[in-house]
Short mmCIF file of C-alpha atoms and ligand atoms in Angstrom, two decimals:
data_model
loop_
_atom_site.label_atom_id
_atom_site.label_comp_id
_atom_site.label_asym_id
_atom_site.label_seq_id
_atom_site.Cartn_x
_atom_site.Cartn_y
_atom_site.Cartn_z
CA MET A 112 7.54 5.31 0.52
CA ARG A 113 4.04 6.81 0.41
CA ILE A 114 1.02 4.78 -0.65
CA LEU A 115 -2.02 6.85 -1.59
CA SER A 116 -5.43 6.17 -3.03
CA GLY A 117 -8.86 7.74 -3.19
CA ILE A 118 -12.30 6.31 -3.70
CA GLN A 119 -15.45 8.17 -4.71
CA PRO A 120 -18.46 8.09 -2.41
CA THR A 121 -20.88 7.60 -5.27
CA GLY A 122 -22.74 4.63 -3.76
CA ARG A 123 -22.08 1.64 -1.56
CA PHE A 124 -18.90 -0.29 -2.38
CA HIS A 125 -19.20 -3.44 -4.44
CA TRP A 126 -17.04 -6.54 -4.79
CA GLY A 127 -15.09 -4.92 -7.65
CA ASN A 128 -14.17 -1.95 -5.46
CA TYR A 129 -13.17 -4.25 -2.62
CA PHE A 130 -11.04 -6.78 -4.50
CA GLY A 131 -9.77 -4.28 -7.08
CA ALA A 132 -8.81 -1.49 -4.70
CA ILE A 133 -9.83 -1.54 -1.02
CA ARG A 134 -8.16 -4.87 -0.22
CA GLN A 135 -4.87 -3.44 -1.49
CA TYR A 136 -5.32 -0.34 0.70
CA ILE A 137 -5.57 -2.64 3.69
CA ASP A 138 -2.70 -4.92 2.67
CA LEU A 139 -0.41 -1.94 2.12
CA GLN A 140 -1.19 0.08 5.25
CA ASN A 141 1.94 0.21 7.35
CA GLY A 142 2.00 3.55 9.11
CA GLN A 143 -0.01 6.76 9.46
CA ASP A 144 2.71 8.63 7.63
CA SER A 145 3.11 6.22 4.79
CA ALA A 146 -0.43 5.14 3.87
CA PHE A 147 -2.90 7.91 2.91
CA TYR A 148 -6.44 7.04 1.84
CA PHE A 149 -9.21 9.50 1.18
CA ILE A 150 -12.85 9.72 0.19
CA ALA A 151 -13.03 11.67 -3.07
CA ASN A 152 -16.11 13.81 -2.42
CA LEU A 153 -14.96 16.62 -4.77
CA HIS A 154 -14.77 14.11 -7.60
CA ALA A 155 -18.20 12.76 -6.65
CA LEU A 156 -19.65 16.25 -7.14
CA THR A 157 -19.25 15.65 -10.88
CA THR A 158 -22.10 13.11 -10.63
CA ILE A 159 -24.05 13.67 -7.40
CA ARG A 160 -26.22 16.77 -7.17
CA ASP A 161 -28.01 15.96 -3.92
CA ARG A 162 -26.43 17.40 -0.78
CA GLU A 163 -27.89 14.87 1.64
CA LEU A 164 -26.91 11.95 -0.53
CA LEU A 165 -23.33 13.14 -0.96
CA ALA A 166 -22.92 13.76 2.78
CA ARG A 167 -24.48 10.39 3.69
CA ASN A 168 -22.38 8.53 1.10
CA THR A 169 -19.20 10.18 2.35
CA PHE A 170 -19.87 9.11 5.91
CA ASP A 171 -20.91 5.61 4.80
CA ALA A 172 -17.71 5.27 2.79
CA ALA A 173 -15.70 5.99 5.94
CA LEU A 174 -17.72 3.42 7.89
CA ASP A 175 -17.27 0.83 5.15
CA LEU A 176 -13.52 1.35 4.88
CA LEU A 177 -13.03 1.12 8.64
CA ALA A 178 -15.26 -1.96 8.87
CA LEU A 179 -13.31 -3.63 6.07
CA GLY A 180 -10.05 -3.27 7.96
CA LEU A 181 -8.64 0.16 7.31
CA ASP A 182 -6.86 0.83 10.58
CA PRO A 183 -6.49 4.49 11.65
CA ASP A 184 -3.37 3.54 13.64
CA ARG A 185 -1.67 2.23 10.50
CA ALA A 186 -3.09 4.59 7.87
CA THR A 187 -4.38 8.14 7.50
CA LEU A 188 -8.03 8.30 6.41
CA PHE A 189 -9.52 11.64 5.40
CA VAL A 190 -12.09 13.37 3.25
CA GLN A 191 -10.62 14.93 0.09
CA SER A 192 -12.25 18.36 0.52
CA ASP A 193 -10.91 18.74 4.09
CA VAL A 194 -7.47 19.41 2.60
CA HIS A 195 -8.04 22.77 0.92
CA ALA A 196 -4.62 22.79 -0.71
CA VAL A 197 -5.82 20.21 -3.22
CA SER A 198 -8.00 22.72 -5.04
CA GLU A 199 -5.15 25.23 -5.18
CA LEU A 200 -2.73 22.67 -6.54
CA CYS A 201 -5.36 21.55 -9.05
CA TRP A 202 -5.45 25.05 -10.55
CA ILE A 203 -1.66 25.32 -10.67
CA LEU A 204 -1.46 21.97 -12.47
CA MET A 205 -4.17 22.99 -14.90
CA THR A 206 -1.94 25.76 -16.20
CA THR A 207 0.62 23.24 -17.49
CA THR A 208 -1.78 20.49 -18.64
CA SER A 209 -2.53 20.27 -22.34
CA MET A 210 -6.12 20.05 -23.59
CA GLY A 211 -5.10 17.12 -25.80
CA LEU A 212 -4.07 15.05 -22.80
CA LEU A 213 -7.48 15.54 -21.17
CA GLU A 214 -9.38 15.00 -24.43
CA ARG A 215 -7.94 11.48 -24.55
CA CYS A 216 -9.23 10.54 -21.10
CA HIS A 217 -11.94 7.88 -21.20
CA ALA A 218 -14.64 9.34 -18.90
CA TYR A 219 -14.83 12.53 -20.96
CA LYS A 220 -14.32 10.78 -24.31
CA ASP A 221 -17.11 8.26 -23.61
CA LYS A 222 -19.58 10.97 -22.71
CA LYS A 223 -18.68 13.02 -25.74
CA SER A 224 -18.92 10.06 -28.12
CA LYS A 225 -22.48 9.47 -26.88
CA GLY A 226 -23.32 13.09 -27.67
CA LEU A 227 -23.93 13.83 -23.98
CA PRO A 228 -23.05 17.25 -22.56
CA ALA A 229 -19.93 17.22 -20.37
CA ASP A 230 -19.10 19.87 -17.82
CA ALA A 231 -15.67 21.29 -17.02
CA GLY A 232 -15.56 19.22 -13.82
CA LEU A 233 -15.64 15.99 -15.78
CA PHE A 234 -13.14 17.27 -18.33
CA THR A 235 -10.63 18.37 -15.68
CA TYR A 236 -11.32 15.41 -13.37
CA PRO A 237 -7.90 13.84 -14.09
CA VAL A 238 -6.13 17.07 -13.07
CA LEU A 239 -7.79 17.01 -9.66
CA MET A 240 -6.80 13.37 -9.39
CA ALA A 241 -3.21 14.32 -10.25
CA ALA A 242 -3.34 17.00 -7.54
CA ASP A 243 -4.58 14.36 -5.07
CA ILE A 244 -1.61 12.17 -5.81
CA LEU A 245 1.14 14.78 -6.18
CA LEU A 246 0.13 16.82 -3.12
CA TYR A 247 1.44 14.12 -0.79
CA ASP A 248 4.60 13.04 -2.65
CA SER A 249 2.93 9.70 -3.35
CA ASN A 250 4.99 6.85 -4.77
CA LEU A 251 2.45 4.09 -5.20
CA VAL A 252 -1.25 4.32 -6.07
CA PRO A 253 -3.30 1.13 -5.57
CA VAL A 254 -6.26 1.12 -8.02
CA GLY A 255 -8.17 -1.19 -10.33
CA GLU A 256 -7.36 -1.45 -14.05
CA ASP A 257 -9.85 1.28 -15.06
CA GLN A 258 -7.88 3.95 -13.17
CA LYS A 259 -4.55 3.10 -14.77
CA GLN A 260 -5.00 5.76 -17.45
CA HIS A 261 -5.56 8.44 -14.83
CA VAL A 262 -2.34 7.55 -13.03
CA GLU A 263 -0.51 7.72 -16.38
CA VAL A 264 -2.01 11.18 -16.95
CA CYS A 265 -0.82 12.19 -13.48
CA ARG A 266 2.70 11.08 -14.41
CA ASP A 267 2.51 13.17 -17.60
CA ILE A 268 1.24 16.22 -15.73
CA ALA A 269 3.99 15.91 -13.10
CA GLY A 270 6.58 15.41 -15.83
CA SER A 271 5.57 18.54 -17.75
CA PHE A 272 5.47 20.63 -14.57
CA ASN A 273 8.91 19.33 -13.59
CA SER A 274 10.31 20.12 -16.99
CA SER A 275 9.15 23.74 -16.65
CA PHE A 276 10.05 24.31 -13.00
CA GLY A 277 12.61 21.72 -11.88
CA GLU A 278 12.31 18.48 -9.92
CA VAL A 279 9.28 19.50 -7.88
CA PHE A 280 7.09 16.40 -7.99
CA VAL A 281 7.68 12.78 -7.16
CA ILE A 282 6.54 10.66 -10.13
CA PRO A 283 4.06 8.03 -8.88
CA GLU A 284 3.29 4.54 -10.10
CA ALA A 285 0.01 2.63 -10.24
CA TYR A 286 -0.16 -0.52 -8.14
CA ILE A 287 -2.45 -3.02 -9.81
CA VAL A 288 -2.96 -6.62 -8.73
CA GLN A 289 -3.59 -8.49 -11.97
CA ASP A 290 -5.89 -11.24 -10.60
CA THR A 291 -8.34 -8.70 -9.23
CA ALA A 292 -7.74 -5.77 -11.59
CA LYS A 293 -11.06 -6.32 -13.37
CA VAL A 294 -13.66 -8.12 -11.26
CA PRO A 295 -16.56 -9.31 -13.43
CA GLY A 296 -20.15 -8.39 -12.70
CA LEU A 297 -23.27 -10.57 -12.69
CA ASP A 298 -23.41 -10.45 -16.50
CA GLY A 299 -19.70 -11.12 -17.09
CA GLY A 300 -18.84 -7.50 -18.00
CA LYS A 301 -16.75 -5.36 -15.66
CA MET A 302 -18.55 -4.97 -12.32
CA SER A 303 -19.58 -1.35 -11.95
CA LYS A 304 -22.29 0.50 -10.12
CA SER A 305 -23.15 2.24 -13.39
CA TYR A 306 -23.89 -1.06 -15.18
CA GLY A 307 -26.39 -2.43 -12.64
CA ASN A 308 -24.36 -5.66 -12.47
CA SER A 309 -22.78 -5.30 -9.06
CA ILE A 310 -23.08 -6.94 -5.65
CA GLU A 311 -22.43 -4.63 -2.75
CA VAL A 312 -20.06 -5.71 -0.01
CA PHE A 313 -22.63 -4.98 2.70
CA GLU A 314 -25.67 -5.88 0.67
CA ASN A 315 -28.57 -7.43 2.52
CA LEU A 316 -27.95 -11.21 2.50
CA LYS A 317 -31.27 -12.11 0.92
CA SER A 318 -30.73 -9.77 -2.00
CA GLN A 319 -27.10 -10.89 -2.29
CA LYS A 320 -28.22 -14.51 -2.58
CA LYS A 321 -30.80 -13.62 -5.21
CA LYS A 322 -28.18 -11.81 -7.27
CA ILE A 323 -25.64 -14.64 -6.99
CA MET A 324 -28.26 -17.20 -8.06
CA GLY A 325 -28.98 -14.95 -11.05
CA ILE A 326 -25.37 -14.71 -12.33
CA THR A 327 -25.50 -15.36 -16.08
CA THR A 328 -24.04 -18.67 -17.28
CA ASP A 329 -23.88 -20.46 -20.61
CA SER A 330 -26.43 -23.10 -21.52
CA ARG A 331 -24.11 -26.08 -21.93
CA PRO A 332 -25.51 -29.44 -20.88
CA ILE A 333 -24.43 -30.50 -17.39
CA GLU A 334 -22.29 -33.42 -18.53
CA LEU A 335 -19.96 -31.39 -20.78
CA PRO A 336 -16.59 -30.12 -19.48
CA LYS A 337 -16.27 -26.37 -19.09
CA ASP A 338 -13.30 -24.02 -19.26
CA PRO A 339 -12.84 -22.35 -15.85
CA GLU A 340 -10.50 -19.68 -17.23
CA THR A 341 -13.17 -18.00 -19.32
CA ASP A 342 -16.06 -18.29 -16.87
CA HIS A 343 -16.98 -15.26 -14.76
CA LEU A 344 -18.79 -17.36 -12.13
CA PHE A 345 -15.54 -19.26 -11.63
CA HIS A 346 -13.64 -15.96 -11.40
CA LEU A 347 -16.02 -14.63 -8.74
CA TYR A 348 -15.82 -17.89 -6.79
CA SER A 349 -12.02 -17.78 -6.82
CA LEU A 350 -12.04 -14.34 -5.14
CA PHE A 351 -13.57 -15.83 -2.00
CA ALA A 352 -12.24 -19.39 -2.05
CA SER A 353 -8.95 -20.80 -0.75
CA ALA A 354 -6.36 -21.94 -3.32
CA GLU A 355 -7.38 -25.57 -2.71
CA GLN A 356 -11.09 -24.83 -3.16
CA THR A 357 -10.35 -22.95 -6.38
CA GLN A 358 -8.21 -25.76 -7.73
CA SER A 359 -10.80 -28.35 -6.87
CA LEU A 360 -13.52 -26.32 -8.61
CA ALA A 361 -11.28 -25.97 -11.68
CA GLU A 362 -11.00 -29.76 -11.80
CA ARG A 363 -14.79 -30.13 -11.55
CA TYR A 364 -15.17 -27.67 -14.45
CA ARG A 365 -12.73 -29.63 -16.61
CA ARG A 366 -14.37 -32.95 -15.75
CA GLY A 367 -17.93 -31.74 -16.37
CA GLY A 368 -20.98 -33.38 -14.83
CA PHE A 369 -21.95 -30.56 -12.49
CA GLY A 370 -24.42 -27.69 -12.66
CA TYR A 371 -23.67 -23.98 -12.28
CA GLY A 372 -26.41 -23.87 -9.61
CA GLU A 373 -24.19 -25.89 -7.24
CA VAL A 374 -21.34 -23.44 -7.69
CA LYS A 375 -23.63 -20.48 -7.07
CA LYS A 376 -24.88 -22.03 -3.82
CA GLU A 377 -21.30 -22.52 -2.68
CA LEU A 378 -20.50 -18.93 -3.60
CA VAL A 379 -23.44 -17.69 -1.49
CA VAL A 380 -21.95 -19.43 1.57
CA LEU A 381 -18.37 -18.34 0.87
CA ALA A 382 -19.26 -14.69 0.29
CA GLU A 383 -21.40 -14.53 3.39
CA SER A 384 -18.68 -15.88 5.66
CA TYR A 385 -15.93 -13.84 3.94
CA PHE A 386 -17.51 -10.54 4.97
CA ALA A 387 -19.25 -11.72 8.18
CA GLU A 388 -16.74 -10.11 10.53
CA ALA A 389 -16.71 -6.84 8.58
CA ARG A 390 -20.51 -6.74 8.71
CA LYS A 391 -20.39 -7.08 12.47
CA ARG A 392 -17.73 -4.38 12.76
CA ARG A 393 -19.76 -2.08 10.56
CA GLU A 394 -22.77 -2.36 12.85
CA GLU A 395 -20.60 -1.54 15.86
CA LEU A 396 -19.05 1.46 14.10
CA ALA A 397 -22.40 2.77 12.90
CA ALA A 398 -23.35 3.12 16.56
CA LYS A 399 -20.27 5.31 17.15
CA PRO A 400 -20.49 8.20 14.66
CA GLU A 401 -18.41 10.39 16.96
CA TYR A 402 -15.51 7.95 16.68
CA VAL A 403 -15.72 8.00 12.86
CA ARG A 404 -15.84 11.81 12.80
CA ASN A 405 -12.72 11.90 15.01
CA VAL A 406 -10.85 9.50 12.75
CA LEU A 407 -11.61 11.74 9.75
CA ALA A 408 -10.67 14.92 11.62
CA ASP A 409 -7.34 13.40 12.75
CA GLY A 410 -6.68 12.17 9.24
CA ALA A 411 -7.40 15.60 7.75
CA LYS A 412 -4.94 17.19 10.17
CA ARG A 413 -2.12 14.83 9.22
CA ALA A 414 -2.83 15.09 5.49
CA THR A 415 -3.04 18.89 5.66
CA LYS A 416 0.39 19.04 7.30
CA LYS A 417 2.04 17.08 4.49
CA ALA A 418 0.05 18.98 1.85
CA ALA A 419 1.23 22.35 3.18
CA GLU A 420 4.86 21.28 2.84
CA VAL A 421 4.44 20.14 -0.76
CA LEU A 422 2.29 23.11 -1.80
CA ASP A 423 4.88 25.51 -0.40
CA ARG A 424 7.54 23.78 -2.51
CA VAL A 425 5.33 24.01 -5.60
CA LYS A 426 4.49 27.67 -5.09
CA LYS A 427 8.12 28.59 -4.59
CA SER A 428 9.09 26.66 -7.70
CA CYS A 429 6.79 28.61 -10.01
CA GLY A 430 6.95 32.10 -8.52
CA ILE A 431 3.65 32.23 -6.66
CA ILE A 432 5.48 32.75 -3.39
CA ILE A 433 7.61 35.87 -3.82
CA ASN A 434 11.17 35.25 -2.74
CA ILE A 435 12.57 38.72 -3.33
P1 LIG B 277 -17.50 2.08 -10.35
O1 LIG B 277 -16.98 1.58 -11.67
O2 LIG B 277 -18.45 1.10 -9.75
O3 LIG B 277 -18.08 3.46 -10.45
P2 LIG B 277 -15.23 3.38 -9.15
O4 LIG B 277 -14.86 3.93 -10.49
O5 LIG B 277 -15.76 4.31 -8.11
O6 LIG B 277 -16.25 2.18 -9.37
O7 LIG B 277 -13.95 2.62 -8.58
C1 LIG B 277 -13.37 2.73 -7.30
C2 LIG B 277 -12.13 1.87 -7.25
O8 LIG B 277 -12.48 0.49 -7.43
C3 LIG B 277 -11.11 2.18 -8.33
O9 LIG B 277 -9.80 1.99 -7.82
C4 LIG B 277 -11.41 1.18 -9.40
O10 LIG B 277 -10.30 0.91 -10.22
C5 LIG B 277 -11.82 -0.03 -8.59
N1 LIG B 277 -12.78 -0.86 -9.33
C6 LIG B 277 -14.04 -0.49 -9.69
N2 LIG B 277 -14.65 -1.51 -10.35
C7 LIG B 277 -13.76 -2.53 -10.39
C8 LIG B 277 -13.80 -3.86 -10.93
N3 LIG B 277 -14.88 -4.35 -11.53
N4 LIG B 277 -12.69 -4.61 -10.80
C9 LIG B 277 -11.58 -4.15 -10.18
N5 LIG B 277 -11.48 -2.92 -9.65
C10 LIG B 277 -12.56 -2.12 -9.75
N1 LIG B 278 -10.85 8.59 -9.82
C1 LIG B 278 -10.82 7.56 -8.83
C2 LIG B 278 -12.00 6.60 -9.04
O1 LIG B 278 -12.99 6.95 -9.61
C3 LIG B 278 -10.90 8.13 -7.43
C4 LIG B 278 -9.71 8.99 -7.14
C5 LIG B 278 -9.72 10.35 -7.00
C6 LIG B 278 -8.37 8.54 -6.95
N2 LIG B 278 -8.45 10.78 -6.72
C7 LIG B 278 -7.60 9.73 -6.68
C8 LIG B 278 -7.75 7.29 -6.97
C9 LIG B 278 -6.23 9.65 -6.44
C10 LIG B 278 -6.37 7.23 -6.74
C11 LIG B 278 -5.61 8.40 -6.47
O2 LIG B 278 -11.94 5.49 -8.59
#
């Protein structure tokens, strides 16, 4: 069983990235051969056009993942572009992918509907993502809800290739944990770095506190009961709290007679202690860039080995490698 996921180095990771994706990477890591995680720098090129920023973000993403618990002895961590075979497979897959399939994908569709110009990189983004997944015979892909469509597209692409050339690809499945599939942001919408409503995992504590205290809430009088199920502050609190703490807060909501300010203050404390150890580890790792570079180089070597095996199979299946 191979678990695989990728994350773009387009900025520092936020709570949505952590609870929606990274935590699952860590929970599922159970061997260098079975868990593959990579930093999707080729995908990030569709949005970042600053070489220093992309390089810095890529390195920071590795630091963050390692600090958060990704263990190089139990998983393979690498940078997407270090495995050259992915670009080759991407082209091969493009030849059997229909335009209609890509036209339905949300990133491209959203841009087009706003009348914004889209480049070919954005349009073919899901094909590169399919190559990422199929290149390693991946079975399970841990992601947040917003990536579900891309995994479906990958299944379609693999299916159409298989129907032309035989059973070449393993068909993967998305792994989505429902409770954390869509972490809300400060304003109650989906947390995303593009919406300016996110809290970064390693955000400076003062700014984190300010953001938490500014989470939007309704203007009900204190004494009235509130419904915890529909409240994004409650949702955020439950990500950090124990089951007992969450249950007790739900009872306070239903009873009424409390202010949202109290809950926010509790969330400040919970969030700080939740990531305290990771913050410490990150500082230690930042002082050892050589170690991080070695982890990535080792990871690239292992991933390249598996990729070569799959690419060879693909090329034989469609006549690129001449077997005469
Ligand atoms: P962003 O929306 O901030 O640009 P990305 O698209 O880079 O985030 O997402 C990286 C990973 O984190 C993906 O697996 C994605 O599904 C997950 N993710 C992003 N935002 C959230 C969220 N608010 N809730 C749950 N998962 C999320
Ligand atoms: N598109 C994903 C995102 O924005 C990142 C990604 C690239 C990915 N390739 C992947 C995720 C392969 C899972 C599997 O979050």
